[in-house]
């Protein structure tokens, strides 16, 4: 890695703590090649629901693609943003909470003063251009509705959503529409079986 850093002019390197023992060696190689070693950021490992290290070979974790089957990219960014130096338990049951907390932060943002906005994760996730959340029903509620209604289509959920929020539609509330689709998929894969 040290030679690669020198050749490519790398000035920042992130890595899991399992690689941190080699950092001084890589830094020495980079400096020996006449380049400045990059700034480093070590993050904790990801753990499964039992607190064990996630491993590709044991298949006890979820991939980014799997997360994005059940929730938005922004919810994953929100999950990753919090406490980067603390080990995170990454398994399917954290997805609904991340979705709900992300939208709670979006909804709180407009009413916050500048200091609070700068401390709000959504400011950083969206590089200061924070969108408005149109989630009039939480993701957890959508999951409950999908379970109660045995929904295999988001249109079933929209029947319930319109009773609660008559002004909402898939066209006017695209985040809610996407969340309804995610809720149905989550229900089909984790609750219904």
PDB file of C-alpha atoms in Angstrom:
ATOM      1  CA  UNK A   1       0.000   0.000   0.000  1.00  0.00           C
ATOM      2  CA  UNK A   2       2.828   2.422   0.772  1.00  0.00           C
ATOM      3  CA  UNK A   3       4.151   2.227  -2.796  1.00  0.00           C
ATOM      4  CA  UNK A   4       0.641   2.686  -4.167  1.00  0.00           C
ATOM      5  CA  UNK A   5       0.102   5.741  -1.951  1.00  0.00           C
ATOM      6  CA  UNK A   6       3.355   7.251  -3.231  1.00  0.00           C
ATOM      7  CA  UNK A   7       2.640   6.471  -6.892  1.00  0.00           C
ATOM      8  CA  UNK A   8      -0.932   7.760  -6.801  1.00  0.00           C
ATOM      9  CA  UNK A   9      -0.391  10.751  -4.518  1.00  0.00           C
ATOM     10  CA  UNK A  10      -2.875   9.467  -1.946  1.00  0.00           C
ATOM     11  CA  UNK A  11      -3.369  12.007   0.837  1.00  0.00           C
ATOM     12  CA  UNK A  12      -6.135  10.265   2.826  1.00  0.00           C
ATOM     13  CA  UNK A  13      -6.631   6.576   3.544  1.00  0.00           C
ATOM     14  CA  UNK A  14      -9.496   4.890   5.398  1.00  0.00           C
ATOM     15  CA  UNK A  15      -9.260   1.304   6.568  1.00  0.00           C
ATOM     16  CA  UNK A  16     -10.662  -1.115   9.099  1.00  0.00           C
ATOM     17  CA  UNK A  17      -8.846  -1.515  12.378  1.00  0.00           C
ATOM     18  CA  UNK A  18      -7.724  -4.992  11.345  1.00  0.00           C
ATOM     19  CA  UNK A  19      -5.324  -3.285   8.894  1.00  0.00           C
ATOM     20  CA  UNK A  20      -4.066  -0.614  11.300  1.00  0.00           C
ATOM     21  CA  UNK A  21      -1.069  -2.647  12.506  1.00  0.00           C
ATOM     22  CA  UNK A  22       0.527  -2.303   9.054  1.00  0.00           C
ATOM     23  CA  UNK A  23       0.077   1.465   8.832  1.00  0.00           C
ATOM     24  CA  UNK A  24       3.561   2.384  10.154  1.00  0.00           C
ATOM     25  CA  UNK A  25       5.162   0.029   7.615  1.00  0.00           C
ATOM     26  CA  UNK A  26       3.145   1.505   4.736  1.00  0.00           C
ATOM     27  CA  UNK A  27       3.974   5.032   5.919  1.00  0.00           C
ATOM     28  CA  UNK A  28       7.701   4.174   5.961  1.00  0.00           C
ATOM     29  CA  UNK A  29       7.537   2.801   2.415  1.00  0.00           C
ATOM     30  CA  UNK A  30       5.733   5.917   1.217  1.00  0.00           C
ATOM     31  CA  UNK A  31       8.319   8.222   2.842  1.00  0.00           C
ATOM     32  CA  UNK A  32      11.212   6.081   1.525  1.00  0.00           C
ATOM     33  CA  UNK A  33       9.834   6.734  -1.963  1.00  0.00           C
ATOM     34  CA  UNK A  34      10.033  10.464  -1.284  1.00  0.00           C
ATOM     35  CA  UNK A  35       6.337  11.103  -0.681  1.00  0.00           C
ATOM     36  CA  UNK A  36       4.375  12.241   2.346  1.00  0.00           C
ATOM     37  CA  UNK A  37       2.314   9.510   4.002  1.00  0.00           C
ATOM     38  CA  UNK A  38      -1.438  10.121   3.850  1.00  0.00           C
ATOM     39  CA  UNK A  39      -3.654  11.122   6.727  1.00  0.00           C
ATOM     40  CA  UNK A  40      -5.285   8.031   8.179  1.00  0.00           C
ATOM     41  CA  UNK A  41      -8.713   7.219   9.497  1.00  0.00           C
ATOM     42  CA  UNK A  42      -9.246   3.859  11.134  1.00  0.00           C
ATOM     43  CA  UNK A  43     -12.808   2.647  11.457  1.00  0.00           C
ATOM     44  CA  UNK A  44     -14.148  -0.165  13.568  1.00  0.00           C
ATOM     45  CA  UNK A  45     -15.241  -3.468  12.165  1.00  0.00           C
ATOM     46  CA  UNK A  46     -18.813  -4.369  11.351  1.00  0.00           C
ATOM     47  CA  UNK A  47     -20.495  -6.935  13.561  1.00  0.00           C
ATOM     48  CA  UNK A  48     -23.439  -9.232  12.947  1.00  0.00           C
ATOM     49  CA  UNK A  49     -26.525  -9.429  15.158  1.00  0.00           C
ATOM     50  CA  UNK A  50     -24.621 -11.677  17.607  1.00  0.00           C
ATOM     51  CA  UNK A  51     -21.676  -9.284  17.916  1.00  0.00           C
ATOM     52  CA  UNK A  52     -19.359 -11.415  15.764  1.00  0.00           C
ATOM     53  CA  UNK A  53     -17.096  -9.883  13.112  1.00  0.00           C
ATOM     54  CA  UNK A  54     -18.769  -9.864   9.712  1.00  0.00           C
ATOM     55  CA  UNK A  55     -16.912 -12.045   7.274  1.00  0.00           C
ATOM     56  CA  UNK A  56     -17.441 -12.641   3.563  1.00  0.00           C
ATOM     57  CA  UNK A  57     -16.387 -16.262   3.956  1.00  0.00           C
ATOM     58  CA  UNK A  58     -18.911 -17.012   6.711  1.00  0.00           C
ATOM     59  CA  UNK A  59     -21.696 -15.012   5.026  1.00  0.00           C
ATOM     60  CA  UNK A  60     -22.943 -13.517   8.271  1.00  0.00           C
ATOM     61  CA  UNK A  61     -23.397  -9.957   7.058  1.00  0.00           C
ATOM     62  CA  UNK A  62     -25.310  -7.944   4.526  1.00  0.00           C
ATOM     63  CA  UNK A  63     -23.919  -6.279   1.454  1.00  0.00           C
ATOM     64  CA  UNK A  64     -24.578  -2.767   0.208  1.00  0.00           C
ATOM     65  CA  UNK A  65     -26.706  -4.221  -2.586  1.00  0.00           C
ATOM     66  CA  UNK A  66     -28.770  -6.144  -0.055  1.00  0.00           C
ATOM     67  CA  UNK A  67     -29.310  -2.993   2.042  1.00  0.00           C
ATOM     68  CA  UNK A  68     -30.396  -1.082  -1.066  1.00  0.00           C
ATOM     69  CA  UNK A  69     -32.992  -3.771  -1.812  1.00  0.00           C
ATOM     70  CA  UNK A  70     -34.804  -2.815   1.398  1.00  0.00           C
ATOM     71  CA  UNK A  71     -33.977   0.859   1.965  1.00  0.00           C
ATOM     72  CA  UNK A  72     -32.653   4.052   0.409  1.00  0.00           C
ATOM     73  CA  UNK A  73     -29.056   4.993  -0.267  1.00  0.00           C
ATOM     74  CA  UNK A  74     -29.470   7.896   2.151  1.00  0.00           C
ATOM     75  CA  UNK A  75     -30.498   5.573   4.989  1.00  0.00           C
ATOM     76  CA  UNK A  76     -27.275   3.619   4.458  1.00  0.00           C
ATOM     77  CA  UNK A  77     -25.287   6.876   4.472  1.00  0.00           C
ATOM     78  CA  UNK A  78     -27.056   7.842   7.696  1.00  0.00           C
ATOM     79  CA  UNK A  79     -26.204   4.473   9.263  1.00  0.00           C
ATOM     80  CA  UNK A  80     -22.557   4.819   8.254  1.00  0.00           C
ATOM     81  CA  UNK A  81     -22.288   8.447   9.422  1.00  0.00           C
ATOM     82  CA  UNK A  82     -22.898   7.838  13.103  1.00  0.00           C
ATOM     83  CA  UNK A  83     -19.992   7.006  15.419  1.00  0.00           C
ATOM     84  CA  UNK A  84     -17.378   6.005  12.829  1.00  0.00           C
ATOM     85  CA  UNK A  85     -14.910   4.840  15.488  1.00  0.00           C
ATOM     86  CA  UNK A  86     -17.419   2.488  17.127  1.00  0.00           C
ATOM     87  CA  UNK A  87     -18.107  -1.042  15.923  1.00  0.00           C
ATOM     88  CA  UNK A  88     -21.485  -1.205  14.188  1.00  0.00           C
ATOM     89  CA  UNK A  89     -23.878  -4.110  14.231  1.00  0.00           C
ATOM     90  CA  UNK A  90     -24.866  -4.475  10.599  1.00  0.00           C
ATOM     91  CA  UNK A  91     -27.762  -6.841  10.000  1.00  0.00           C
ATOM     92  CA  UNK A  92     -31.190  -6.666   8.438  1.00  0.00           C
ATOM     93  CA  UNK A  93     -33.059  -5.542  11.569  1.00  0.00           C
ATOM     94  CA  UNK A  94     -31.164  -2.213  11.706  1.00  0.00           C
ATOM     95  CA  UNK A  95     -32.534  -1.125   8.328  1.00  0.00           C
ATOM     96  CA  UNK A  96     -35.988   0.063   9.514  1.00  0.00           C
ATOM     97  CA  UNK A  97     -34.488   2.092  12.351  1.00  0.00           C
ATOM     98  CA  UNK A  98     -31.965   3.723  10.006  1.00  0.00           C
ATOM     99  CA  UNK A  99     -34.748   4.646   7.552  1.00  0.00           C
ATOM    100  CA  UNK A 100     -36.891   6.171  10.298  1.00  0.00           C
ATOM    101  CA  UNK A 101     -34.036   8.039  11.988  1.00  0.00           C
ATOM    102  CA  UNK A 102     -32.832   9.444   8.673  1.00  0.00           C
ATOM    103  CA  UNK A 103     -36.281  10.901   7.925  1.00  0.00           C
ATOM    104  CA  UNK A 104     -36.646  12.165  11.503  1.00  0.00           C
ATOM    105  CA  UNK A 105     -33.414  14.109  11.024  1.00  0.00           C
ATOM    106  CA  UNK A 106     -34.627  15.451   7.658  1.00  0.00           C
ATOM    107  CA  UNK A 107     -37.894  16.584   9.233  1.00  0.00           C
ATOM    108  CA  UNK A 108     -36.108  18.252  12.156  1.00  0.00           C
ATOM    109  CA  UNK A 109     -33.596  20.096   9.962  1.00  0.00           C
ATOM    110  CA  UNK A 110     -35.713  23.093   8.787  1.00  0.00           C
ATOM    111  CA  UNK A 111     -36.595  24.043  12.379  1.00  0.00           C
ATOM    112  CA  UNK A 112     -33.031  23.900  13.669  1.00  0.00           C
ATOM    113  CA  UNK A 113     -30.688  26.831  14.163  1.00  0.00           C
ATOM    114  CA  UNK A 114     -27.416  26.890  12.209  1.00  0.00           C
ATOM    115  CA  UNK A 115     -25.395  25.153  14.939  1.00  0.00           C
ATOM    116  CA  UNK A 116     -27.945  22.336  15.152  1.00  0.00           C
ATOM    117  CA  UNK A 117     -28.121  22.032  11.369  1.00  0.00           C
ATOM    118  CA  UNK A 118     -24.343  21.690  11.145  1.00  0.00           C
ATOM    119  CA  UNK A 119     -24.499  18.925  13.773  1.00  0.00           C
ATOM    120  CA  UNK A 120     -27.317  17.144  11.940  1.00  0.00           C
ATOM    121  CA  UNK A 121     -26.030  14.170   9.902  1.00  0.00           C
ATOM    122  CA  UNK A 122     -28.278  15.034   6.946  1.00  0.00           C
ATOM    123  CA  UNK A 123     -26.337  18.272   6.402  1.00  0.00           C
ATOM    124  CA  UNK A 124     -23.212  16.222   5.729  1.00  0.00           C
ATOM    125  CA  UNK A 125     -24.956  13.392   3.867  1.00  0.00           C
ATOM    126  CA  UNK A 126     -26.359  15.931   1.396  1.00  0.00           C
ATOM    127  CA  UNK A 127     -23.370  18.320   1.375  1.00  0.00           C
ATOM    128  CA  UNK A 128     -25.491  21.139   2.770  1.00  0.00           C
ATOM    129  CA  UNK A 129     -28.256  20.816   0.151  1.00  0.00           C
ATOM    130  CA  UNK A 130     -30.743  19.062   2.435  1.00  0.00           C
ATOM    131  CA  UNK A 131     -33.983  17.898   0.791  1.00  0.00           C
ATOM    132  CA  UNK A 132     -37.387  18.025   2.431  1.00  0.00           C
ATOM    133  CA  UNK A 133     -38.745  14.728   3.715  1.00  0.00           C
ATOM    134  CA  UNK A 134     -42.193  13.849   2.421  1.00  0.00           C
ATOM    135  CA  UNK A 135     -42.574  10.807   4.681  1.00  0.00           C
ATOM    136  CA  UNK A 136     -45.984  11.379   6.257  1.00  0.00           C
ATOM    137  CA  UNK A 137     -45.910   7.768   7.498  1.00  0.00           C
ATOM    138  CA  UNK A 138     -42.820   6.219   9.087  1.00  0.00           C
ATOM    139  CA  UNK A 139     -41.061   3.260   7.525  1.00  0.00           C
ATOM    140  CA  UNK A 140     -41.820   1.205  10.652  1.00  0.00           C
ATOM    141  CA  UNK A 141     -45.507   1.973  10.185  1.00  0.00           C
ATOM    142  CA  UNK A 142     -45.279   0.912   6.538  1.00  0.00           C
ATOM    143  CA  UNK A 143     -43.694  -2.372   7.651  1.00  0.00           C
ATOM    144  CA  UNK A 144     -46.498  -2.898  10.173  1.00  0.00           C
ATOM    145  CA  UNK A 145     -49.103  -2.160   7.503  1.00  0.00           C
ATOM    146  CA  UNK A 146     -47.431  -4.583   5.099  1.00  0.00           C
ATOM    147  CA  UNK A 147     -47.501  -7.275   7.791  1.00  0.00           C
ATOM    148  CA  UNK A 148     -51.104  -6.709   8.837  1.00  0.00           C
ATOM    149  CA  UNK A 149     -52.350  -6.514   5.250  1.00  0.00           C
ATOM    150  CA  UNK A 150     -50.075  -9.304   3.948  1.00  0.00           C
ATOM    151  CA  UNK A 151     -49.180  -6.812   1.233  1.00  0.00           C
ATOM    152  CA  UNK A 152     -47.330  -8.047  -1.818  1.00  0.00           C
ATOM    153  CA  UNK A 153     -47.811  -4.797  -3.719  1.00  0.00           C
ATOM    154  CA  UNK A 154     -47.179  -1.222  -2.623  1.00  0.00           C
ATOM    155  CA  UNK A 155     -50.595  -0.193  -3.990  1.00  0.00           C
ATOM    156  CA  UNK A 156     -52.135  -2.030  -1.035  1.00  0.00           C
ATOM    157  CA  UNK A 157     -50.121   0.199   1.291  1.00  0.00           C
ATOM    158  CA  UNK A 158     -51.158   3.291  -0.650  1.00  0.00           C
ATOM    159  CA  UNK A 159     -54.785   2.465   0.161  1.00  0.00           C
ATOM    160  CA  UNK A 160     -53.942   2.812   3.852  1.00  0.00           C
ATOM    161  CA  UNK A 161     -51.651   5.804   3.329  1.00  0.00           C
ATOM    162  CA  UNK A 162     -54.393   7.753   1.518  1.00  0.00           C
ATOM    163  CA  UNK A 163     -56.759   7.165   4.451  1.00  0.00           C
ATOM    164  CA  UNK A 164     -54.190   8.703   6.777  1.00  0.00           C
ATOM    165  CA  UNK A 165     -52.846  11.401   4.436  1.00  0.00           C
ATOM    166  CA  UNK A 166     -55.356  12.060   1.621  1.00  0.00           C
ATOM    167  CA  UNK A 167     -53.068  14.658   0.006  1.00  0.00           C
ATOM    168  CA  UNK A 168     -50.302  12.076  -0.502  1.00  0.00           C
ATOM    169  CA  UNK A 169     -49.744  10.255  -3.768  1.00  0.00           C
ATOM    170  CA  UNK A 170     -46.826   8.412  -5.367  1.00  0.00           C
ATOM    171  CA  UNK A 171     -46.268  11.438  -7.611  1.00  0.00           C
ATOM    172  CA  UNK A 172     -46.241  14.062  -4.849  1.00  0.00           C
ATOM    173  CA  UNK A 173     -44.455  11.890  -2.270  1.00  0.00           C
ATOM    174  CA  UNK A 174     -41.796   9.908  -4.172  1.00  0.00           C
ATOM    175  CA  UNK A 175     -39.771   9.056  -1.046  1.00  0.00           C
ATOM    176  CA  UNK A 176     -42.890   7.627   0.566  1.00  0.00           C
ATOM    177  CA  UNK A 177     -43.673   5.680  -2.594  1.00  0.00           C
ATOM    178  CA  UNK A 178     -40.158   4.218  -2.660  1.00  0.00           C
ATOM    179  CA  UNK A 179     -40.412   3.408   1.060  1.00  0.00           C
ATOM    180  CA  UNK A 180     -43.711   1.594   0.467  1.00  0.00           C
ATOM    181  CA  UNK A 181     -41.966  -0.552  -2.141  1.00  0.00           C
ATOM    182  CA  UNK A 182     -39.077  -1.232   0.239  1.00  0.00           C
ATOM    183  CA  UNK A 183     -41.535  -2.154   3.011  1.00  0.00           C
ATOM    184  CA  UNK A 184     -43.292  -4.707   0.803  1.00  0.00           C
ATOM    185  CA  UNK A 185     -39.972  -6.270  -0.210  1.00  0.00           C
ATOM    186  CA  UNK A 186     -38.786  -6.356   3.420  1.00  0.00           C
ATOM    187  CA  UNK A 187     -42.094  -7.937   4.480  1.00  0.00           C
ATOM    188  CA  UNK A 188     -41.886 -10.584   1.747  1.00  0.00           C
ATOM    189  CA  UNK A 189     -38.302 -11.537   2.569  1.00  0.00           C
ATOM    190  CA  UNK A 190     -38.227 -11.329   6.381  1.00  0.00           C
ATOM    191  CA  UNK A 191     -41.714 -11.318   7.855  1.00  0.00           C
ATOM    192  CA  UNK A 192     -43.886 -13.454   5.567  1.00  0.00           C
ATOM    193  CA  UNK A 193     -41.643 -16.568   5.365  1.00  0.00           C
TER     194      UNK A 193
END
